[in-house]
């Protein structure tokens, strides 16, 4: 009997499909089962697997083996992913430990990240004490050590010490205050809680280092985490050798995988030109490194006849390439994209070493199944889909390209080989660009128009010039200077491309079905088919290209209170107009709610903002304004900020004053506060918050900024029409606001509180919540709800993002 190396077992492909399907189904669970449920599911999977092995000929003829193989793969994969999740969730942080001062001893487990506010680092917990009693704590913490301010500290008594210079592998004892992993939950937003889950982090917090706290103490140095320590040493050496901060950051990212070292302005350029995947250790870098390493190992192996007789050079090159690529991935931080690539390379390598010659769809599916089995949560990451879809469409578009290239360019014709190689590279880039454009719109809401031109130069320049020079600089430091010059040349080219007004385009995020149809359409257009067959892809592209996000009907409006942490940011939409009320906080010099939350939301809905209203100057209301104004060049600015405020240089502001009003699509907008004369008096910023009333005659919303008791009393006393169905709670629920008289006058049915989870101000205050509940007012806060959507045509309902898309890894508050 001969073994069919080409096709493999007939049930192999259905089993692989089932493995991916099972993981995908488990990720849709809103809550985990108990372990018994997953064990029972696994038992059913084993029964289905036995049915595949001992199926009768009737089943085989009827396709029963394929059905059983899919069922076996699905049930086993589903149960494996579920059992892993149950085990991980069992070690979650106990709610009673949140917000308590805990003394922990542990080892710095990863390269610390320093920025202007302090340090971020991971601590591998060895022991923990609460009130001098030993307690069980989660295995790993993600901590901040803030140099300028400590969250939760009282400024007068808790002035922080300067954050220490932590080194990976050091053992430290410190007091920390922890909370469960909690991130912002917004439509089309980044799932921070999923990221922490996938990283194995079950608690976040900060070091308590005020003058009244025990000083953090370095206990000893250890040899644990040597790779991470080497990464930190190299990163620090890069910054010590290269003077230019931007260039040093890019080198650190390419050598040690420190993406945080890249400045936000550079990321904006890379995204606009479609080369962001090149500026961090991605699958492309690992694959190119494996290819170069395999060539080197193969060339060295062939120099020894004895080694070639012992083992074929091509096998040694394959194994050596994968091993060296694994070492590179480990040194670069062993990020999730690198891990996926290593598992894929190892799978394909083992398949080749076994002598099996499977068709490319099965090889592709096998690599996908292996990655999903090891890391099922990768299915929810954009990078997974971009990398696997790119490889799949390259194979599908032209699986015979390499062979034709060899036939078109015989070994004796070097010039022909170069030309054929260039043509093949251009064709591959074209195929990937056309096929991935719909997927990019689905995942990111934007696509780079100049990406083809940018990648045509950037891919070979980064992979063949910059990265080798950067890596070689570890041994010979002057090569970092050469790599820096190469980076600066590339940056000039990319900045020139990004300056074009059409460099990138944004569209409304389409539904999944439209994105999938668009990928198929792009593939048809890129394949080597007759033109009449290629044109069939055009109608498949239309849904993703022409998709429009639903808008309120004329005479109706809606509010979307974004989940931005401690601050305000509300998107108001009418039939044809959009207003943004406040822009959220600034998290750090390099991060703010505008860039991270509001701009992606506006892009996902393809919004054209007419007016940005900034209630007052406090940074939790204006922190994201620069990002919004930068994206929305046509937006007018209405605010109470002073003339010398830095935002005035970006967009001249019109002062908000009581009496201003306008109408959009049958919706009346009216400013109720402050009075024009309030600007001449000495007031706190809260006192001159812009209060905006929005009404269609039947339903009303009141956005109150940070007004306090005095301003509330004035609105009530002056007889302003402040009755509303929905109220944005003044000052996030502070004790200084939401007076009884104010609430009795407004008489809202729903109150929206935008506040951070376990924020240091204690918002919303318990007495304030009691006043709302006494009046039967439904209070919706962002920690419980996530982004909250209210519509004037459904005034009794609020749609919560956390409730609309529940996941078992999501943080659930009592």
PDB file of C-alpha atoms in Angstrom, residues 361-614:
ATOM      1  CA  UNK A 361      -5.403  25.209   1.344  1.00  0.00           C
ATOM      2  CA  UNK A 362      -4.762  22.357   3.762  1.00  0.00           C
ATOM      3  CA  UNK A 363      -1.325  23.688   4.729  1.00  0.00           C
ATOM      4  CA  UNK A 364      -2.848  27.122   5.319  1.00  0.00           C
ATOM      5  CA  UNK A 365      -5.699  25.629   7.341  1.00  0.00           C
ATOM      6  CA  UNK A 366      -3.311  23.471   9.392  1.00  0.00           C
ATOM      7  CA  UNK A 367      -1.191  26.497  10.336  1.00  0.00           C
ATOM      8  CA  UNK A 368      -4.358  28.408  11.229  1.00  0.00           C
ATOM      9  CA  UNK A 369      -5.664  25.540  13.381  1.00  0.00           C
ATOM     10  CA  UNK A 370      -2.365  25.197  15.248  1.00  0.00           C
ATOM     11  CA  UNK A 371      -2.245  28.920  16.032  1.00  0.00           C
ATOM     12  CA  UNK A 372      -5.885  28.957  17.152  1.00  0.00           C
ATOM     13  CA  UNK A 373      -5.395  25.875  19.333  1.00  0.00           C
ATOM     14  CA  UNK A 374      -2.449  27.500  21.110  1.00  0.00           C
ATOM     15  CA  UNK A 375      -3.976  30.992  21.269  1.00  0.00           C
ATOM     16  CA  UNK A 376      -7.733  30.868  20.537  1.00  0.00           C
ATOM     17  CA  UNK A 377      -8.175  34.550  21.478  1.00  0.00           C
ATOM     18  CA  UNK A 378      -6.062  35.456  18.442  1.00  0.00           C
ATOM     19  CA  UNK A 379      -9.278  35.048  16.441  1.00  0.00           C
ATOM     20  CA  UNK A 380     -10.398  38.387  17.881  1.00  0.00           C
ATOM     21  CA  UNK A 381      -7.199  40.222  16.943  1.00  0.00           C
ATOM     22  CA  UNK A 382      -6.946  42.249  13.737  1.00  0.00           C
ATOM     23  CA  UNK A 383      -3.372  41.077  13.144  1.00  0.00           C
ATOM     24  CA  UNK A 384      -4.450  37.441  12.950  1.00  0.00           C
ATOM     25  CA  UNK A 385      -6.925  38.104  10.167  1.00  0.00           C
ATOM     26  CA  UNK A 386      -4.643  40.436   8.252  1.00  0.00           C
ATOM     27  CA  UNK A 387      -1.738  37.975   8.259  1.00  0.00           C
ATOM     28  CA  UNK A 388      -3.684  34.795   7.487  1.00  0.00           C
ATOM     29  CA  UNK A 389      -5.954  36.403   4.907  1.00  0.00           C
ATOM     30  CA  UNK A 390      -2.910  37.951   3.211  1.00  0.00           C
ATOM     31  CA  UNK A 391      -1.169  34.571   2.955  1.00  0.00           C
ATOM     32  CA  UNK A 392      -4.367  32.901   1.813  1.00  0.00           C
ATOM     33  CA  UNK A 393      -5.107  35.380  -0.965  1.00  0.00           C
ATOM     34  CA  UNK A 394      -1.515  35.208  -2.218  1.00  0.00           C
ATOM     35  CA  UNK A 395      -1.826  31.450  -2.599  1.00  0.00           C
ATOM     36  CA  UNK A 396      -5.315  31.657  -4.072  1.00  0.00           C
ATOM     37  CA  UNK A 397      -4.524  34.488  -6.476  1.00  0.00           C
ATOM     38  CA  UNK A 398      -1.548  32.791  -8.096  1.00  0.00           C
ATOM     39  CA  UNK A 399      -0.244  29.558  -6.550  1.00  0.00           C
ATOM     40  CA  UNK A 400       1.988  28.969  -9.536  1.00  0.00           C
ATOM     41  CA  UNK A 401       3.877  32.272  -9.537  1.00  0.00           C
ATOM     42  CA  UNK A 402       7.196  30.907  -8.227  1.00  0.00           C
ATOM     43  CA  UNK A 403       7.271  28.159 -10.797  1.00  0.00           C
ATOM     44  CA  UNK A 404       6.433  30.513 -13.669  1.00  0.00           C
ATOM     45  CA  UNK A 405       9.056  32.942 -12.477  1.00  0.00           C
ATOM     46  CA  UNK A 406      11.683  30.208 -12.624  1.00  0.00           C
ATOM     47  CA  UNK A 407      10.530  29.192 -16.104  1.00  0.00           C
ATOM     48  CA  UNK A 408      10.566  32.799 -17.330  1.00  0.00           C
ATOM     49  CA  UNK A 409      14.005  33.458 -15.893  1.00  0.00           C
ATOM     50  CA  UNK A 410      16.438  30.597 -16.531  1.00  0.00           C
ATOM     51  CA  UNK A 411      19.496  30.403 -14.284  1.00  0.00           C
ATOM     52  CA  UNK A 412      21.737  31.819 -16.997  1.00  0.00           C
ATOM     53  CA  UNK A 413      19.793  35.085 -17.173  1.00  0.00           C
ATOM     54  CA  UNK A 414      20.426  37.105 -14.011  1.00  0.00           C
ATOM     55  CA  UNK A 415      18.736  40.213 -15.401  1.00  0.00           C
ATOM     56  CA  UNK A 416      15.648  38.228 -16.290  1.00  0.00           C
ATOM     57  CA  UNK A 417      15.568  36.763 -12.800  1.00  0.00           C
ATOM     58  CA  UNK A 418      15.718  40.243 -11.266  1.00  0.00           C
ATOM     59  CA  UNK A 419      12.957  41.525 -13.538  1.00  0.00           C
ATOM     60  CA  UNK A 420      10.809  38.474 -12.830  1.00  0.00           C
ATOM     61  CA  UNK A 421      11.375  38.883  -9.108  1.00  0.00           C
ATOM     62  CA  UNK A 422      10.374  42.549  -9.245  1.00  0.00           C
ATOM     63  CA  UNK A 423       7.273  41.753 -11.262  1.00  0.00           C
ATOM     64  CA  UNK A 424       6.355  39.012  -8.799  1.00  0.00           C
ATOM     65  CA  UNK A 425       6.824  41.369  -5.827  1.00  0.00           C
ATOM     66  CA  UNK A 426       4.705  44.100  -7.430  1.00  0.00           C
ATOM     67  CA  UNK A 427       1.999  41.569  -8.268  1.00  0.00           C
ATOM     68  CA  UNK A 428       1.981  40.177  -4.736  1.00  0.00           C
ATOM     69  CA  UNK A 429       1.763  43.665  -3.219  1.00  0.00           C
ATOM     70  CA  UNK A 430      -1.079  44.516  -5.598  1.00  0.00           C
ATOM     71  CA  UNK A 431      -2.975  41.341  -4.685  1.00  0.00           C
ATOM     72  CA  UNK A 432      -2.579  41.954  -0.957  1.00  0.00           C
ATOM     73  CA  UNK A 433      -3.569  45.628  -1.247  1.00  0.00           C
ATOM     74  CA  UNK A 434      -6.719  44.966  -3.266  1.00  0.00           C
ATOM     75  CA  UNK A 435      -7.841  41.988  -1.169  1.00  0.00           C
ATOM     76  CA  UNK A 436      -7.081  43.517   2.230  1.00  0.00           C
ATOM     77  CA  UNK A 437      -8.597  46.950   1.594  1.00  0.00           C
ATOM     78  CA  UNK A 438     -12.142  45.774   2.481  1.00  0.00           C
ATOM     79  CA  UNK A 439     -10.777  43.938   5.521  1.00  0.00           C
ATOM     80  CA  UNK A 440      -8.876  47.040   6.643  1.00  0.00           C
ATOM     81  CA  UNK A 441     -12.052  49.094   6.369  1.00  0.00           C
ATOM     82  CA  UNK A 442     -13.880  46.494   8.455  1.00  0.00           C
ATOM     83  CA  UNK A 443     -11.193  46.341  11.140  1.00  0.00           C
ATOM     84  CA  UNK A 444      -9.929  49.931  11.258  1.00  0.00           C
ATOM     85  CA  UNK A 445     -12.412  52.098   9.357  1.00  0.00           C
ATOM     86  CA  UNK A 446      -9.656  53.547   7.195  1.00  0.00           C
ATOM     87  CA  UNK A 447      -7.262  52.511   4.472  1.00  0.00           C
ATOM     88  CA  UNK A 448      -4.108  54.062   3.071  1.00  0.00           C
ATOM     89  CA  UNK A 449      -4.382  55.173  -0.544  1.00  0.00           C
ATOM     90  CA  UNK A 450      -0.612  55.613  -0.795  1.00  0.00           C
ATOM     91  CA  UNK A 451       0.075  52.286   0.907  1.00  0.00           C
ATOM     92  CA  UNK A 452       1.151  50.559  -2.303  1.00  0.00           C
ATOM     93  CA  UNK A 453       3.764  53.237  -3.023  1.00  0.00           C
ATOM     94  CA  UNK A 454       4.896  53.355   0.597  1.00  0.00           C
ATOM     95  CA  UNK A 455       5.257  49.592   1.003  1.00  0.00           C
ATOM     96  CA  UNK A 456       6.987  49.177  -2.348  1.00  0.00           C
ATOM     97  CA  UNK A 457       9.991  50.978  -0.858  1.00  0.00           C
ATOM     98  CA  UNK A 458       9.470  50.454   2.862  1.00  0.00           C
ATOM     99  CA  UNK A 459       9.238  46.646   2.855  1.00  0.00           C
ATOM    100  CA  UNK A 460      12.639  45.971   1.254  1.00  0.00           C
ATOM    101  CA  UNK A 461      14.213  49.008   2.939  1.00  0.00           C
ATOM    102  CA  UNK A 462      13.134  47.988   6.437  1.00  0.00           C
ATOM    103  CA  UNK A 463      13.607  44.225   6.096  1.00  0.00           C
ATOM    104  CA  UNK A 464      16.821  44.172   4.044  1.00  0.00           C
ATOM    105  CA  UNK A 465      18.594  47.358   5.153  1.00  0.00           C
ATOM    106  CA  UNK A 466      17.360  48.879   8.419  1.00  0.00           C
ATOM    107  CA  UNK A 467      16.634  45.735  10.423  1.00  0.00           C
ATOM    108  CA  UNK A 468      19.919  43.929   9.588  1.00  0.00           C
ATOM    109  CA  UNK A 469      21.900  47.073  10.397  1.00  0.00           C
ATOM    110  CA  UNK A 470      19.972  47.546  13.639  1.00  0.00           C
ATOM    111  CA  UNK A 471      20.562  43.942  14.714  1.00  0.00           C
ATOM    112  CA  UNK A 472      24.240  44.050  13.747  1.00  0.00           C
ATOM    113  CA  UNK A 473      24.572  47.225  15.811  1.00  0.00           C
ATOM    114  CA  UNK A 474      24.152  45.124  18.939  1.00  0.00           C
ATOM    115  CA  UNK A 475      27.699  43.884  18.256  1.00  0.00           C
ATOM    116  CA  UNK A 476      29.051  46.981  16.490  1.00  0.00           C
ATOM    117  CA  UNK A 477      27.431  50.161  17.837  1.00  0.00           C
ATOM    118  CA  UNK A 478      28.413  52.537  14.969  1.00  0.00           C
ATOM    119  CA  UNK A 479      26.063  50.543  12.717  1.00  0.00           C
ATOM    120  CA  UNK A 480      23.183  52.055  14.702  1.00  0.00           C
ATOM    121  CA  UNK A 481      24.199  55.428  13.285  1.00  0.00           C
ATOM    122  CA  UNK A 482      23.984  54.026   9.760  1.00  0.00           C
ATOM    123  CA  UNK A 483      20.626  52.439  10.542  1.00  0.00           C
ATOM    124  CA  UNK A 484      19.486  55.796  11.945  1.00  0.00           C
ATOM    125  CA  UNK A 485      20.369  57.553   8.687  1.00  0.00           C
ATOM    126  CA  UNK A 486      18.406  54.900   6.788  1.00  0.00           C
ATOM    127  CA  UNK A 487      15.423  55.422   9.093  1.00  0.00           C
ATOM    128  CA  UNK A 488      15.518  59.192   8.645  1.00  0.00           C
ATOM    129  CA  UNK A 489      15.592  58.797   4.861  1.00  0.00           C
ATOM    130  CA  UNK A 490      12.569  56.494   5.002  1.00  0.00           C
ATOM    131  CA  UNK A 491      10.752  58.847   7.350  1.00  0.00           C
ATOM    132  CA  UNK A 492      11.227  61.742   4.933  1.00  0.00           C
ATOM    133  CA  UNK A 493       9.691  59.673   2.150  1.00  0.00           C
ATOM    134  CA  UNK A 494       6.764  58.546   4.304  1.00  0.00           C
ATOM    135  CA  UNK A 495       6.081  62.053   5.624  1.00  0.00           C
ATOM    136  CA  UNK A 496       6.028  63.309   2.038  1.00  0.00           C
ATOM    137  CA  UNK A 497       3.430  60.662   1.129  1.00  0.00           C
ATOM    138  CA  UNK A 498       1.402  61.284   4.297  1.00  0.00           C
ATOM    139  CA  UNK A 499       1.194  64.997   3.482  1.00  0.00           C
ATOM    140  CA  UNK A 500      -1.021  64.315   0.459  1.00  0.00           C
ATOM    141  CA  UNK A 501      -4.660  65.172   1.255  1.00  0.00           C
ATOM    142  CA  UNK A 502      -5.762  61.794  -0.085  1.00  0.00           C
ATOM    143  CA  UNK A 503      -3.070  59.758   1.710  1.00  0.00           C
ATOM    144  CA  UNK A 504      -5.697  57.835   3.649  1.00  0.00           C
ATOM    145  CA  UNK A 505      -9.460  57.639   3.493  1.00  0.00           C
ATOM    146  CA  UNK A 506     -11.969  56.806   6.182  1.00  0.00           C
ATOM    147  CA  UNK A 507     -15.326  55.141   5.719  1.00  0.00           C
ATOM    148  CA  UNK A 508     -18.046  53.934   8.020  1.00  0.00           C
ATOM    149  CA  UNK A 509     -17.158  50.573   9.543  1.00  0.00           C
ATOM    150  CA  UNK A 510     -19.169  48.017   7.549  1.00  0.00           C
ATOM    151  CA  UNK A 511     -20.877  44.930   9.002  1.00  0.00           C
ATOM    152  CA  UNK A 512     -18.980  41.639   8.926  1.00  0.00           C
ATOM    153  CA  UNK A 513     -20.904  40.262   5.949  1.00  0.00           C
ATOM    154  CA  UNK A 514     -19.995  43.310   3.848  1.00  0.00           C
ATOM    155  CA  UNK A 515     -16.308  43.037   4.809  1.00  0.00           C
ATOM    156  CA  UNK A 516     -16.223  39.319   3.952  1.00  0.00           C
ATOM    157  CA  UNK A 517     -17.917  39.942   0.598  1.00  0.00           C
ATOM    158  CA  UNK A 518     -15.406  42.713  -0.095  1.00  0.00           C
ATOM    159  CA  UNK A 519     -12.435  40.421   0.578  1.00  0.00           C
ATOM    160  CA  UNK A 520     -13.833  37.874  -1.904  1.00  0.00           C
ATOM    161  CA  UNK A 521     -14.442  40.656  -4.409  1.00  0.00           C
ATOM    162  CA  UNK A 522     -10.906  41.983  -4.016  1.00  0.00           C
ATOM    163  CA  UNK A 523      -9.534  38.465  -4.479  1.00  0.00           C
ATOM    164  CA  UNK A 524     -11.477  37.987  -7.720  1.00  0.00           C
ATOM    165  CA  UNK A 525     -10.144  41.290  -9.062  1.00  0.00           C
ATOM    166  CA  UNK A 526      -6.568  40.321  -8.212  1.00  0.00           C
ATOM    167  CA  UNK A 527      -6.614  36.745  -9.510  1.00  0.00           C
ATOM    168  CA  UNK A 528      -5.201  35.788 -12.889  1.00  0.00           C
ATOM    169  CA  UNK A 529      -8.598  35.283 -14.475  1.00  0.00           C
ATOM    170  CA  UNK A 530     -10.268  36.535 -17.643  1.00  0.00           C
ATOM    171  CA  UNK A 531     -11.520  40.079 -17.224  1.00  0.00           C
ATOM    172  CA  UNK A 532     -15.172  39.074 -17.450  1.00  0.00           C
ATOM    173  CA  UNK A 533     -14.569  36.796 -14.433  1.00  0.00           C
ATOM    174  CA  UNK A 534     -12.637  39.463 -12.535  1.00  0.00           C
ATOM    175  CA  UNK A 535     -15.460  41.977 -12.970  1.00  0.00           C
ATOM    176  CA  UNK A 536     -17.669  39.722 -10.861  1.00  0.00           C
ATOM    177  CA  UNK A 537     -15.714  41.045  -7.900  1.00  0.00           C
ATOM    178  CA  UNK A 538     -16.953  44.624  -8.430  1.00  0.00           C
ATOM    179  CA  UNK A 539     -20.499  44.121  -7.071  1.00  0.00           C
ATOM    180  CA  UNK A 540     -19.027  42.278  -4.081  1.00  0.00           C
ATOM    181  CA  UNK A 541     -16.931  45.358  -3.277  1.00  0.00           C
ATOM    182  CA  UNK A 542     -19.853  47.784  -3.413  1.00  0.00           C
ATOM    183  CA  UNK A 543     -21.400  47.016   0.009  1.00  0.00           C
ATOM    184  CA  UNK A 544     -18.174  47.724   1.888  1.00  0.00           C
ATOM    185  CA  UNK A 545     -17.341  50.816  -0.183  1.00  0.00           C
ATOM    186  CA  UNK A 546     -20.821  52.350  -0.100  1.00  0.00           C
ATOM    187  CA  UNK A 547     -21.864  51.401   3.420  1.00  0.00           C
ATOM    188  CA  UNK A 548     -23.410  54.233   5.425  1.00  0.00           C
ATOM    189  CA  UNK A 549     -23.930  54.094   9.170  1.00  0.00           C
ATOM    190  CA  UNK A 550     -27.631  54.499  10.085  1.00  0.00           C
ATOM    191  CA  UNK A 551     -28.536  57.992  11.273  1.00  0.00           C
ATOM    192  CA  UNK A 552     -31.512  59.393  13.223  1.00  0.00           C
ATOM    193  CA  UNK A 553     -34.581  60.310  11.241  1.00  0.00           C
ATOM    194  CA  UNK A 554     -35.326  64.018  10.626  1.00  0.00           C
ATOM    195  CA  UNK A 555     -36.720  65.512  13.812  1.00  0.00           C
ATOM    196  CA  UNK A 556     -34.941  62.951  16.011  1.00  0.00           C
ATOM    197  CA  UNK A 557     -31.514  62.920  17.664  1.00  0.00           C
ATOM    198  CA  UNK A 558     -29.309  60.583  19.655  1.00  0.00           C
ATOM    199  CA  UNK A 559     -26.550  60.798  22.261  1.00  0.00           C
ATOM    200  CA  UNK A 560     -23.565  58.495  22.510  1.00  0.00           C
ATOM    201  CA  UNK A 561     -21.798  58.980  25.832  1.00  0.00           C
ATOM    202  CA  UNK A 562     -18.413  57.435  25.103  1.00  0.00           C
ATOM    203  CA  UNK A 563     -16.610  55.343  27.702  1.00  0.00           C
ATOM    204  CA  UNK A 564     -13.481  57.451  28.176  1.00  0.00           C
ATOM    205  CA  UNK A 565     -12.781  57.003  31.875  1.00  0.00           C
ATOM    206  CA  UNK A 566     -12.820  60.068  34.131  1.00  0.00           C
ATOM    207  CA  UNK A 567     -14.124  62.879  31.927  1.00  0.00           C
ATOM    208  CA  UNK A 568     -16.858  63.865  29.490  1.00  0.00           C
ATOM    209  CA  UNK A 569     -17.240  63.125  25.784  1.00  0.00           C
ATOM    210  CA  UNK A 570     -20.683  62.920  24.180  1.00  0.00           C
ATOM    211  CA  UNK A 571     -21.401  62.590  20.453  1.00  0.00           C
ATOM    212  CA  UNK A 572     -24.740  64.155  19.439  1.00  0.00           C
ATOM    213  CA  UNK A 573     -26.140  63.094  16.055  1.00  0.00           C
ATOM    214  CA  UNK A 574     -29.097  64.440  14.073  1.00  0.00           C
ATOM    215  CA  UNK A 575     -30.195  63.427  10.592  1.00  0.00           C
ATOM    216  CA  UNK A 576     -27.365  65.303   8.844  1.00  0.00           C
ATOM    217  CA  UNK A 577     -25.303  67.003  11.566  1.00  0.00           C
ATOM    218  CA  UNK A 578     -22.925  65.988  14.357  1.00  0.00           C
ATOM    219  CA  UNK A 579     -21.856  67.796  17.527  1.00  0.00           C
ATOM    220  CA  UNK A 580     -19.253  66.610  20.031  1.00  0.00           C
ATOM    221  CA  UNK A 581     -19.677  67.819  23.608  1.00  0.00           C
ATOM    222  CA  UNK A 582     -16.301  67.693  25.387  1.00  0.00           C
ATOM    223  CA  UNK A 583     -13.394  65.547  24.285  1.00  0.00           C
ATOM    224  CA  UNK A 584     -12.431  63.431  27.291  1.00  0.00           C
ATOM    225  CA  UNK A 585      -9.257  63.386  29.381  1.00  0.00           C
ATOM    226  CA  UNK A 586      -5.581  63.358  28.587  1.00  0.00           C
ATOM    227  CA  UNK A 587      -4.101  60.139  29.924  1.00  0.00           C
ATOM    228  CA  UNK A 588      -0.459  61.051  29.359  1.00  0.00           C
ATOM    229  CA  UNK A 589       1.602  63.350  27.126  1.00  0.00           C
ATOM    230  CA  UNK A 590       1.372  60.717  24.380  1.00  0.00           C
ATOM    231  CA  UNK A 591      -2.189  59.497  24.918  1.00  0.00           C
ATOM    232  CA  UNK A 592      -5.637  61.052  25.228  1.00  0.00           C
ATOM    233  CA  UNK A 593      -9.291  60.135  24.878  1.00  0.00           C
ATOM    234  CA  UNK A 594      -9.587  61.961  21.563  1.00  0.00           C
ATOM    235  CA  UNK A 595      -6.915  59.889  19.899  1.00  0.00           C
ATOM    236  CA  UNK A 596      -7.814  56.582  21.556  1.00  0.00           C
ATOM    237  CA  UNK A 597     -11.613  56.713  21.744  1.00  0.00           C
ATOM    238  CA  UNK A 598     -13.431  59.652  20.160  1.00  0.00           C
ATOM    239  CA  UNK A 599     -11.580  59.815  16.831  1.00  0.00           C
ATOM    240  CA  UNK A 600     -11.965  56.052  16.210  1.00  0.00           C
ATOM    241  CA  UNK A 601     -15.679  56.371  17.028  1.00  0.00           C
ATOM    242  CA  UNK A 602     -16.114  59.260  14.610  1.00  0.00           C
ATOM    243  CA  UNK A 603     -14.223  57.329  11.968  1.00  0.00           C
ATOM    244  CA  UNK A 604     -16.290  54.180  12.499  1.00  0.00           C
ATOM    245  CA  UNK A 605     -19.509  56.126  11.962  1.00  0.00           C
ATOM    246  CA  UNK A 606     -17.961  58.253   9.182  1.00  0.00           C
ATOM    247  CA  UNK A 607     -18.952  61.425  11.024  1.00  0.00           C
ATOM    248  CA  UNK A 608     -18.342  64.943   9.820  1.00  0.00           C
ATOM    249  CA  UNK A 609     -18.356  67.056  12.975  1.00  0.00           C
ATOM    250  CA  UNK A 610     -19.969  70.473  12.625  1.00  0.00           C
ATOM    251  CA  UNK A 611     -19.232  71.787  16.120  1.00  0.00           C
ATOM    252  CA  UNK A 612     -17.003  70.791  19.002  1.00  0.00           C
ATOM    253  CA  UNK A 613     -18.236  72.174  22.317  1.00  0.00           C
ATOM    254  CA  UNK A 614     -15.729  72.261  25.172  1.00  0.00           C
TER     255      UNK A 614
END
